[in-house]
Coordinates of C-alpha atoms in Angstrom, one line a residue:
M3 CA 0.2 0.0 0.2
A4 CA 1.3 3.5 -0.9
E5 CA 2.3 5.7 1.9
L6 CA -0.4 8.2 2.6
K7 CA 1.0 12.1 2.4
K8 CA -0.6 14.6 4.8
I9 CA -1.5 17.6 3.1
S10 CA -2.5 20.6 4.8
S11 CA -5.1 23.1 3.7
S12 CA -3.9 26.1 1.5
P13 CA -2.4 28.7 1.2
H14 CA 1.2 26.9 0.5
V15 CA 3.0 30.2 0.1
R16 CA 6.1 30.2 2.5
H17 CA 8.6 33.2 3.0
E18 CA 11.6 33.5 5.0
D19 CA 10.4 36.7 6.8
S20 CA 9.3 36.2 10.5
T21 CA 7.6 38.6 12.8
A22 CA 10.7 38.7 14.9
G23 CA 12.5 39.3 11.7
I24 CA 10.5 42.4 10.5
M25 CA 10.5 43.8 14.2
L26 CA 14.3 43.8 14.1
D27 CA 14.4 45.6 10.6
V28 CA 12.0 48.2 12.3
L29 CA 14.0 48.7 15.4
I30 CA 17.4 48.9 13.0
A31 CA 15.3 51.4 11.0
L32 CA 14.7 53.8 14.2
L33 CA 18.2 53.8 15.4
P34 CA 19.2 56.8 13.5
T35 CA 16.4 58.7 14.7
T36 CA 16.7 57.3 18.3
I37 CA 20.2 58.3 18.2
M38 CA 19.6 61.8 17.0
G39 CA 16.6 62.1 19.9
I40 CA 19.2 61.4 22.6
Y41 CA 21.9 63.4 21.2
N42 CA 19.3 66.5 20.8
F43 CA 17.5 66.0 24.3
G44 CA 20.5 64.0 26.2
I45 CA 19.9 61.6 29.0
S46 CA 16.3 62.4 29.7
A47 CA 15.3 61.1 26.3
F48 CA 17.5 58.1 26.7
V49 CA 15.7 57.1 30.1
L50 CA 12.3 57.8 28.8
I51 CA 13.1 55.3 25.9
L52 CA 14.3 52.6 28.2
V53 CA 11.4 53.1 30.2
C54 CA 8.7 52.9 27.7
I55 CA 10.5 49.5 26.2
A56 CA 10.6 47.8 29.7
A57 CA 7.2 48.8 30.3
C58 CA 5.8 47.6 27.3
V59 CA 7.7 44.4 27.7
C60 CA 7.0 43.5 31.3
S61 CA 3.1 44.6 30.6
E62 CA 2.9 41.9 27.7
L63 CA 4.9 39.5 29.7
A64 CA 2.8 39.9 32.8
F65 CA -0.7 40.0 30.9
Q66 CA 0.1 36.9 29.1
Y67 CA 1.6 34.9 32.0
F68 CA -1.5 35.8 34.5
T69 CA -4.1 34.9 31.5
K70 CA -2.0 31.5 30.7
R71 CA -1.6 32.7 27.1
K72 CA 1.6 32.1 24.9
I73 CA 4.3 34.3 25.7
T74 CA 5.2 36.4 22.7
I75 CA 7.9 39.0 23.9
G76 CA 10.2 37.0 21.9
D77 CA 8.9 38.6 18.6
F78 CA 10.2 42.1 19.6
S79 CA 6.9 43.7 18.8
A80 CA 6.5 45.0 22.3
V81 CA 9.8 46.5 22.1
V82 CA 8.9 48.1 18.7
T83 CA 5.7 49.6 20.6
G84 CA 7.8 51.2 23.3
L85 CA 10.2 52.7 21.3
L86 CA 7.6 54.2 19.0
L87 CA 5.7 55.3 21.9
A88 CA 8.9 56.9 23.1
L89 CA 9.9 58.7 20.1
N90 CA 6.4 60.2 20.3
L91 CA 6.9 61.8 23.7
P92 CA 8.7 64.9 24.9
A93 CA 11.8 64.2 26.6
S94 CA 10.7 66.2 29.6
L95 CA 7.5 63.9 30.4
P96 CA 7.6 62.2 33.8
W97 CA 8.7 58.4 33.8
W98 CA 5.7 57.6 35.5
M99 CA 3.3 58.8 32.5
A100 CA 5.3 57.0 30.2
V101 CA 4.5 53.8 32.1
L102 CA 0.9 54.4 31.9
G103 CA 1.2 55.2 28.4
S104 CA 3.0 51.9 27.8
I105 CA 0.6 50.0 29.9
F106 CA -2.2 51.4 27.9
A107 CA -0.8 50.6 24.5
I108 CA -0.2 47.0 25.3
I109 CA -3.0 45.7 27.8
I110 CA -5.9 47.8 26.5
V111 CA -5.1 48.6 22.7
K112 CA -3.1 45.3 21.9
Q113 CA -3.6 42.3 24.2
L114 CA -7.4 43.0 24.9
F115 CA -8.2 42.5 21.6
G116 CA -6.3 39.3 21.3
G117 CA -2.8 40.4 20.9
I118 CA -0.1 41.1 17.8
G119 CA -2.1 40.8 14.4
Q120 CA -5.7 41.8 16.4
N121 CA -5.3 45.6 17.3
F122 CA -7.5 47.4 15.4
M123 CA -5.5 50.7 15.9
N124 CA -1.5 51.6 16.3
P125 CA -0.9 50.8 20.1
A126 CA 1.8 53.6 20.4
L127 CA -0.5 56.3 18.7
A128 CA -3.4 55.3 20.8
A129 CA -1.2 55.3 23.8
R130 CA 0.2 58.9 22.8
C131 CA -3.3 60.3 22.4
F132 CA -4.4 59.0 25.7
L133 CA -1.5 60.7 27.3
L134 CA -2.5 63.8 25.4
L135 CA -5.7 63.9 26.7
S136 CA -5.0 62.9 30.1
F137 CA -2.0 65.0 30.8
A138 CA -2.1 67.7 28.1
K139 CA 0.3 70.1 29.8
A140 CA 3.1 67.7 30.1
M141 CA 2.6 66.2 26.9
T142 CA 2.9 69.8 25.1
N143 CA 6.0 71.0 27.4
F144 CA 9.0 70.7 24.7
T145 CA 12.4 71.9 25.6
Y146 CA 15.8 72.1 23.8
D147 CA 19.1 73.0 25.0
A148 CA 17.4 73.1 28.4
V149 CA 15.0 75.9 27.3
T150 CA 11.3 75.4 27.0
T151 CA 10.3 76.8 23.5
A152 CA 7.5 76.4 20.9
T153 CA 7.8 73.8 18.4
P154 CA 8.6 74.9 15.1
L155 CA 4.8 74.5 13.8
A156 CA 3.8 76.6 16.6
L157 CA 5.9 79.3 15.6
L158 CA 4.9 79.0 12.1
K159 CA 1.3 79.2 12.9
A160 CA 1.9 82.3 15.1
G161 CA 3.4 83.7 11.8
E162 CA 6.9 83.7 12.8
Q163 CA 10.0 82.2 10.5
V164 CA 11.5 78.9 10.8
D165 CA 14.6 77.5 9.6
V166 CA 13.7 74.6 7.6
L167 CA 17.2 73.3 7.4
R168 CA 17.5 72.7 11.2
M169 CA 13.8 71.3 11.0
F170 CA 15.4 68.6 8.4
M171 CA 18.5 67.9 10.5
G172 CA 16.6 67.9 13.7
S173 CA 17.9 70.4 15.8
T174 CA 14.6 72.1 16.9
A175 CA 12.0 71.5 19.9
G176 CA 9.6 68.5 19.7
T177 CA 9.2 64.9 20.6
I178 CA 12.1 62.7 20.9
G179 CA 11.7 61.1 17.4
E180 CA 10.0 63.5 15.4
T181 CA 12.7 66.3 14.7
S182 CA 15.2 65.0 12.3
T183 CA 13.5 64.4 8.9
A184 CA 17.1 63.3 7.5
A185 CA 17.4 60.6 10.2
L186 CA 13.6 59.2 9.6
L187 CA 14.3 59.2 5.7
I188 CA 17.5 56.9 6.2
G189 CA 15.4 54.6 8.3
G190 CA 12.6 54.8 5.6
A191 CA 14.9 53.8 2.7
Y192 CA 16.5 51.0 4.8
L193 CA 12.7 49.7 5.4
L194 CA 12.1 50.2 1.5
F195 CA 15.3 48.3 1.0
K196 CA 14.5 45.3 3.0
R197 CA 10.9 45.4 1.6
V198 CA 9.4 45.6 4.9
I199 CA 7.1 48.6 4.1
D200 CA 5.3 49.3 0.8
I201 CA 6.1 52.7 -0.7
R202 CA 2.2 53.2 -1.7
I203 CA 1.1 54.6 1.7
P204 CA 3.9 56.8 2.7
L205 CA 4.1 58.1 -1.0
S206 CA 0.4 58.7 -1.4
Y207 CA 0.4 60.5 2.4
I208 CA 3.0 62.9 1.8
G209 CA 2.1 63.5 -1.6
S210 CA -1.7 64.2 -0.8
F211 CA -0.7 66.3 1.9
A212 CA 2.0 68.5 0.0
I213 CA -0.7 69.0 -2.9
C214 CA -3.0 70.3 -0.1
I215 CA -0.5 72.5 1.4
L216 CA 0.4 73.8 -1.9
I217 CA -3.2 74.5 -2.8
Y218 CA -3.9 76.3 0.6
A219 CA -0.6 78.6 0.0
L220 CA -2.1 79.5 -3.5
A221 CA -5.3 80.4 -2.1
A222 CA -3.9 82.5 0.5
G223 CA -2.1 84.4 -1.7
R224 CA 1.4 82.9 -0.7
G225 CA 1.8 81.8 -4.1
L226 CA 4.2 78.3 -4.3
D227 CA 5.7 78.9 -1.0
W228 CA 8.0 75.9 -0.8
S229 CA 9.8 77.2 2.4
Y230 CA 6.4 76.8 3.9
L231 CA 5.9 73.5 2.4
G232 CA 9.3 72.1 3.8
A233 CA 8.3 73.6 7.3
Q234 CA 5.2 71.6 7.2
L235 CA 6.6 68.4 5.7
C236 CA 9.5 68.5 8.4
G237 CA 7.5 69.2 11.3
G238 CA 4.8 67.5 13.5
G239 CA 5.8 64.3 13.3
L240 CA 4.8 63.7 9.4
M241 CA 7.7 61.7 8.4
L242 CA 7.6 59.7 11.5
G243 CA 3.8 59.0 11.1
A244 CA 4.0 58.4 7.3
I245 CA 7.1 56.0 7.5
F246 CA 6.8 54.2 10.7
M247 CA 3.1 54.5 11.8
A248 CA 0.8 54.5 9.0
T249 CA 2.6 51.3 7.6
D250 CA 1.9 49.0 10.4
Y251 CA 0.9 45.9 8.8
V252 CA -1.9 45.1 11.1
T253 CA -3.6 48.5 11.0
S254 CA -3.2 49.5 7.4
P255 CA -4.8 48.0 4.1
I256 CA -3.5 44.9 2.6
T257 CA -4.8 45.7 -1.0
P258 CA -2.6 47.8 -3.2
K259 CA -5.4 50.3 -4.3
G260 CA -6.7 50.4 -0.7
R261 CA -3.0 51.5 0.3
W262 CA -3.2 54.5 -2.1
V263 CA -6.8 55.2 -0.9
Y264 CA -5.6 55.0 2.6
G265 CA -2.5 57.3 2.0
V266 CA -4.6 60.3 0.5
I267 CA -7.2 59.9 3.3
L268 CA -4.3 60.6 5.9
G269 CA -2.9 63.0 3.8
V270 CA -6.2 65.1 3.5
L271 CA -7.0 64.5 7.3
T272 CA -3.7 65.6 8.4
F273 CA -4.1 68.9 6.4
V274 CA -7.6 69.3 7.9
L275 CA -6.5 68.8 11.5
R276 CA -3.4 71.0 11.0
S277 CA -4.6 73.7 9.1
P278 CA -4.1 77.2 10.1
W279 CA -8.0 77.8 11.0
N280 CA -7.7 74.8 13.6
S281 CA -6.3 76.4 17.0
T282 CA -6.1 73.3 19.0
L283 CA -4.6 70.6 17.0
A284 CA -2.0 71.9 15.0
A285 CA 0.9 69.5 16.0
E286 CA -1.3 66.6 16.8
G287 CA -2.8 66.3 13.0
V288 CA -0.8 63.2 12.2
S289 CA -1.5 60.9 15.6
Y290 CA -5.4 61.7 15.2
S291 CA -5.5 61.3 11.4
I292 CA -3.9 58.0 11.6
L293 CA -6.2 56.5 14.3
C294 CA -9.1 57.7 12.1
G295 CA -7.5 56.0 9.0
N296 CA -6.9 52.7 11.1
L297 CA -10.8 52.7 11.8
L298 CA -11.6 53.0 8.0
V299 CA -9.3 50.2 6.9
P300 CA -11.9 47.6 7.0
V301 CA -14.3 49.8 4.8
I302 CA -11.2 50.6 2.5
E303 CA -10.4 47.0 2.1
R304 CA -13.9 46.0 1.4
F305 CA -14.3 48.6 -1.6
T306 CA -10.8 47.9 -3.1
A307 CA -10.7 44.2 -2.8
P308 CA -9.8 42.8 -6.2
K309 CA -12.2 40.7 -8.0
A310 CA -11.8 37.0 -7.9
F311 CA -10.5 35.3 -11.0
G312 CA -12.9 35.1 -13.8
K313 CA -15.6 37.1 -11.7
G314 CA -17.4 39.5 -14.0
A315 CA -16.2 37.7 -17.4
K316 CA -18.6 37.6 -20.4
A317 CA -20.3 34.1 -21.2

């Protein structure tokens, strides 16, 4: 009698990438902006990064241990969440607030919805908005060179001039990881080279936002104000959000057309929330836009799903 072969159900596609491998690539890509953040804001930024990472890993380990679930801290997803959260915080934030945000990100947003792959919004951004709503004063207290100062976007909104080159290099006030556009672009280039992210989302996000800014500049009589556009692109965490947050596998569309649509929605939402007539959310447009976009992903995927092979063909 011939030996029976066990054949598993489809799909049979295999790939060498693993969750841990992808997370390690993201951590490598975040190194330039992390180093730049520590260089800009000093030991306080370094301590806050360590606190967020440790709190996220410990929260995931404790929750899975006490609920008798499989321990998954070895996939480094909690480390990535902790690092991304820290990069979205001001270096002057008290450490205990960072711990609260880390617990919220891991337990409330991630684990209570089933763990990695099941969360409906980006945990790090959800935690940032939670902290912003709970501790608004501490979350908007930015310092640079030990001096409390406004962010470039706040100065721009007040009608003052900003140095776009300093914004691009990162020597300005802001959150730990959002200030250096150059460092973020280096990390983004690495992720694209390793094929960890798809260029559709960051390209459509940044492109649609830039178009909206140019249209506004023309309508406001500024003409093609490239300096104003450059400041908007380099400020407010746009690059950090477009490259590292909006491209999250779990909370972004999987369909090619859906990724274009998703990016455009994020770009337009960011412009609306950051617009000159909005007096409260100037610097927070990116966070809220991506979270709103996360909620729209199921609808986007439904209307951009490709037709099944042969469906709709003539008889």
